[in-house]
Amino acid sequence: MSDIANALRDLKEDEVKKLVDRRLAAGEPPVSLLAELNQGMVAVGELFSEKKYFISQLIFSAEILKNVMAKLEPLLQAGPQTESKGKVVIGTVKGDIHDIGKNIVAALLKGAGFEVIDLGVDVPGEKFIQAVRDSGAKVLGMSALLNFTYPEMKTVVESLAAAGLRDKVKVMIGGAPCNEQVRAFTGADYYAPDAVAGVNICQEIYA
Ligand code: B12
C-alpha cells in the first residue's frame, strides 16, 4: 500500500493531509490519488471486520476522507465549462448512508461535463423513478455499500420497468462490495468498480 493509504488506514489525519498536499503541489492530478485513498478505506473496513477497529474509528476514517475530498472535489470538477454532455441521476440506495464514493462519482461526472442530479443517501425507490422520469436522464447510478441493500437495487430496476422507463435509461451500480454478480442479480446494465469507470460508461452511453 502507498504512504497515503497507510496513513489513512492508521487514521493519521495530519499525515494524510500533508501527503496529499505534497503530491498535489508536485503537480499530480487529483484523480490519481483516489485509488490510494480508496485502498486506505478498504483497509479500515477490513480492520473493522476483524474487530480491530470499532465504529468510532470507521466514523473517524470517514471524517478524514471527507476533509481530503473537500479539497479534491473542486479540482476534480474543474473542467472547462462546456455544454452539458447529458444528465445522470445518482444516489445511495435506501437503507444505506455511505456517500463518499457516490460524491466522488458525482464530482468526476461534473468535471467531465455531465449534469448530475444527486438525490443524496438513503434514497427510496420512488424517488429514483421520479427523478428519471422528470429529468429524462439516460443514466441512473446507484451506490450501495451494504450487501443487504442488493434487493433494493433489484426493486428499483423492476420499478423502472413497471413505470415504462426501463428502455429509456441505463442503470449503473457501484460501491465497494458490488461486482458483476451483484449487477446480474439486480438486473442493472453496468457495474463500475470505480468512479473513473463510471464516467467512462456514461460517456459511452451518451456518445
Ligand atoms: C467510511 C465507512 C463508513 C462511514 C460512512 C460515512 C459516509 N458518509 O459515507 C460510516 C461510519 C457512517 C459507516 C457506517 C456503517 N458501515 Co461502513 N464503511 C465505511 C468504509 C470503511 C469506507 C467506505 C468509503 O467511504 N470508501 C471510500 C470510497 C471512495 O469508496 P467506495 O464507496 O467504494 O466508492 C468507490 C467505488 O466503489 C465507486 N462507487 C461507489 N458508488 C458508486 C456508484 C456508482 C453509480 C458508480 C459508477 C461507482 C460507485 O466509486 C468510488 C470511487 O472510486 C467501508 C469499507 C469499504 N471496504 O469500503 C465500510 C463498510 C462499507 N461499512 C460496513 C458496515 C457494516 C457499516 C455499518 C452497518 C456499521 C454498523 N455496525 O453500524 C454502518 C451502516 C450505516 C448505513 N445504514 O449505511 C461494511 C459493509 C459490509 C457489507 N458488505 O455489507 C464495510 C464494507 C466495512 C466492513 N468490511 O465490514 N461506514
mmCIF file of C-alpha atoms and ligand atoms in Angstrom, residues 38 41-42 44-46 48-49 55 58-59 61-62 65-66 90 95-102 104-105 141-143 145-148 172-177 192-195 198, ligand 1:
data_model
loop_
_atom_site.group_PDB
_atom_site.id
_atom_site.type_symbol
_atom_site.label_atom_id
_atom_site.label_comp_id
_atom_site.label_asym_id
_atom_site.label_seq_id
_atom_site.Cartn_x
_atom_site.Cartn_y
_atom_site.Cartn_z
ATOM 1 C CA ASN A 38 -9.838 4.072 -1.528
ATOM 2 C CA MET A 41 -10.558 2.921 3.363
ATOM 3 C CA VAL A 42 -10.775 -0.724 2.296
ATOM 4 C CA VAL A 44 -10.061 0.396 7.511
ATOM 5 C CA GLY A 45 -13.075 -1.743 6.559
ATOM 6 C CA GLU A 46 -11.010 -4.913 6.938
ATOM 7 C CA PHE A 48 -13.445 -3.199 11.299
ATOM 8 C CA SER A 49 -14.478 -6.669 10.052
ATOM 9 C CA ILE A 55 -17.478 2.128 14.737
ATOM 10 C CA LEU A 58 -14.934 3.936 10.980
ATOM 11 C CA ILE A 59 -16.516 7.340 11.591
ATOM 12 C CA SER A 61 -11.791 7.473 8.791
ATOM 13 C CA ALA A 62 -14.820 8.911 7.001
ATOM 14 C CA LEU A 65 -11.548 11.274 3.863
ATOM 15 C CA LYS A 66 -14.356 13.849 3.742
ATOM 16 C CA ILE A 90 -27.343 9.297 -8.890
ATOM 17 C CA GLY A 95 -31.029 1.762 3.941
ATOM 18 C CA ASP A 96 -27.516 2.972 3.137
ATOM 19 C CA ILE A 97 -25.924 6.265 4.204
ATOM 20 C CA HIS A 98 -22.425 5.777 2.730
ATOM 21 C CA ASP A 99 -21.843 8.701 0.396
ATOM 22 C CA ILE A 100 -18.136 9.375 -0.033
ATOM 23 C CA GLY A 101 -17.768 7.165 -3.124
ATOM 24 C CA LYS A 102 -21.028 8.409 -4.612
ATOM 25 C CA ILE A 104 -16.605 11.248 -5.920
ATOM 26 C CA VAL A 105 -18.521 9.789 -8.860
ATOM 27 C CA GLY A 141 -26.399 5.421 -10.989
ATOM 28 C CA MET A 142 -26.996 3.632 -7.702
ATOM 29 C CA SER A 143 -24.397 3.360 -4.964
ATOM 30 C CA LEU A 145 -22.012 -0.412 0.213
ATOM 31 C CA LEU A 146 -24.113 -2.754 2.297
ATOM 32 C CA ASN A 147 -24.824 -6.175 0.881
ATOM 33 C CA PHE A 148 -28.322 -6.294 2.372
ATOM 34 C CA MET A 172 -25.214 1.531 -13.465
ATOM 35 C CA ILE A 173 -24.290 0.308 -9.991
ATOM 36 C CA GLY A 174 -21.201 0.730 -7.825
ATOM 37 C CA GLY A 175 -19.887 0.622 -4.279
ATOM 38 C CA ALA A 176 -17.162 -1.421 -2.588
ATOM 39 C CA PRO A 177 -18.921 -4.786 -2.235
ATOM 40 C CA ALA A 192 -18.437 0.182 -12.323
ATOM 41 C CA PRO A 193 -15.568 -0.791 -9.992
ATOM 42 C CA ASP A 194 -14.548 2.839 -9.542
ATOM 43 C CA ALA A 195 -15.572 6.384 -10.340
ATOM 44 C CA GLY A 198 -18.467 5.068 -14.104
HETATM 45 C C1 B12 B 1 -16.419 5.051 5.943
HETATM 46 C C2 B12 B 1 -17.337 3.870 6.184
HETATM 47 C C3 B12 B 1 -18.495 4.112 6.918
HETATM 48 C C4 B12 B 1 -18.956 5.507 7.322
HETATM 49 C C5 B12 B 1 -19.644 6.158 6.087
HETATM 50 C C6 B12 B 1 -19.576 7.675 6.097
HETATM 51 C C7 B12 B 1 -20.066 8.271 4.801
HETATM 52 N N1 B12 B 1 -20.554 9.487 4.904
HETATM 53 O O1 B12 B 1 -20.032 7.668 3.726
HETATM 54 C C8 B12 B 1 -19.941 5.183 8.494
HETATM 55 C C9 B12 B 1 -19.136 5.188 9.792
HETATM 56 C C10 B12 B 1 -21.158 6.084 8.646
HETATM 57 C C11 B12 B 1 -20.302 3.736 8.178
HETATM 58 C C12 B12 B 1 -21.410 3.108 8.688
HETATM 59 C C13 B12 B 1 -21.689 1.749 8.528
HETATM 60 N N2 B12 B 1 -20.926 0.851 7.877
HETATM 61 CO CO1 B12 B 1 -19.426 1.351 6.729
HETATM 62 N N3 B12 B 1 -17.763 1.534 5.889
HETATM 63 C C14 B12 B 1 -17.018 2.574 5.669
HETATM 64 C C15 B12 B 1 -15.741 2.130 4.916
HETATM 65 C C16 B12 B 1 -14.602 1.978 5.913
HETATM 66 C C17 B12 B 1 -15.272 3.036 3.789
HETATM 67 C C18 B12 B 1 -16.335 3.429 2.760
HETATM 68 C C19 B12 B 1 -15.769 4.504 1.876
HETATM 69 O O2 B12 B 1 -16.097 5.678 2.015
HETATM 70 N N4 B12 B 1 -14.835 4.120 0.996
HETATM 71 C C20 B12 B 1 -14.132 5.054 0.102
HETATM 72 C C21 B12 B 1 -14.942 5.280 -1.161
HETATM 73 C C22 B12 B 1 -14.196 6.245 -2.072
HETATM 74 O O3 B12 B 1 -15.075 4.035 -1.819
HETATM 75 P P1 B12 B 1 -16.455 3.470 -2.374
HETATM 76 O O4 B12 B 1 -17.598 3.968 -1.602
HETATM 77 O O5 B12 B 1 -16.324 2.022 -2.601
HETATM 78 O O6 B12 B 1 -16.596 4.207 -3.806
HETATM 79 C C23 B12 B 1 -15.769 3.981 -4.914
HETATM 80 C C24 B12 B 1 -16.271 2.838 -5.842
HETATM 81 O O7 B12 B 1 -16.875 1.781 -5.153
HETATM 82 C C25 B12 B 1 -17.168 3.534 -6.809
HETATM 83 N N5 B12 B 1 -18.590 3.752 -6.491
HETATM 84 C C26 B12 B 1 -19.232 3.892 -5.319
HETATM 85 N N6 B12 B 1 -20.525 4.137 -5.512
HETATM 86 C C27 B12 B 1 -20.738 4.184 -6.821
HETATM 87 C C28 B12 B 1 -21.890 4.414 -7.556
HETATM 88 C C29 B12 B 1 -21.821 4.423 -8.942
HETATM 89 C C30 B12 B 1 -23.049 4.677 -9.709
HETATM 90 C C31 B12 B 1 -20.585 4.176 -9.591
HETATM 91 C C32 B12 B 1 -20.494 4.211 -11.033
HETATM 92 C C33 B12 B 1 -19.421 3.939 -8.859
HETATM 93 C C34 B12 B 1 -19.513 3.945 -7.476
HETATM 94 O O8 B12 B 1 -16.550 4.798 -6.977
HETATM 95 C C35 B12 B 1 -15.934 5.230 -5.770
HETATM 96 C C36 B12 B 1 -14.657 5.942 -6.093
HETATM 97 O O9 B12 B 1 -13.837 5.201 -6.957
HETATM 98 C C37 B12 B 1 -16.226 0.762 4.316
HETATM 99 C C38 B12 B 1 -15.091 -0.215 3.945
HETATM 100 C C39 B12 B 1 -15.005 -0.478 2.443
HETATM 101 N N7 B12 B 1 -14.440 -1.574 2.065
HETATM 102 O O10 B12 B 1 -15.477 0.283 1.630
HETATM 103 C C40 B12 B 1 -17.179 0.296 5.405
HETATM 104 C C41 B12 B 1 -18.304 -0.708 5.073
HETATM 105 C C42 B12 B 1 -18.939 -0.383 3.739
HETATM 106 N N8 B12 B 1 -19.262 -0.459 6.146
HETATM 107 C C43 B12 B 1 -19.811 -1.548 6.602
HETATM 108 C C44 B12 B 1 -20.761 -1.610 7.647
HETATM 109 C C45 B12 B 1 -21.142 -2.987 8.133
HETATM 110 C C46 B12 B 1 -21.323 -0.437 8.190
HETATM 111 C C47 B12 B 1 -22.400 -0.353 9.283
HETATM 112 C C48 B12 B 1 -23.555 -1.364 9.146
HETATM 113 C C49 B12 B 1 -21.662 -0.477 10.629
HETATM 114 C C50 B12 B 1 -22.545 -0.527 11.858
HETATM 115 N N9 B12 B 1 -22.477 -1.625 12.550
HETATM 116 O O11 B12 B 1 -23.258 0.404 12.136
HETATM 117 C C51 B12 B 1 -22.890 1.108 9.131
HETATM 118 C C52 B12 B 1 -24.101 1.212 8.165
HETATM 119 C C53 B12 B 1 -24.741 2.563 8.114
HETATM 120 C C54 B12 B 1 -25.758 2.651 6.982
HETATM 121 N N10 B12 B 1 -27.017 2.339 7.252
HETATM 122 O O12 B12 B 1 -25.398 2.970 5.873
HETATM 123 C C55 B12 B 1 -19.300 -2.789 5.866
HETATM 124 C C56 B12 B 1 -20.332 -3.320 4.868
HETATM 125 C C57 B12 B 1 -20.309 -4.838 4.759
HETATM 126 C C58 B12 B 1 -21.226 -5.289 3.681
HETATM 127 N N11 B12 B 1 -20.644 -5.758 2.587
HETATM 128 O O13 B12 B 1 -22.416 -5.230 3.785
HETATM 129 C C59 B12 B 1 -17.966 -2.256 5.231
HETATM 130 C C60 B12 B 1 -17.571 -2.936 3.913
HETATM 131 C C61 B12 B 1 -16.862 -2.465 6.310
HETATM 132 C C62 B12 B 1 -16.562 -3.923 6.562
HETATM 133 N N12 B12 B 1 -15.587 -4.512 5.889
HETATM 134 O O14 B12 B 1 -17.208 -4.543 7.368
HETATM 135 N N13 B12 B 1 -19.389 3.164 7.345
#
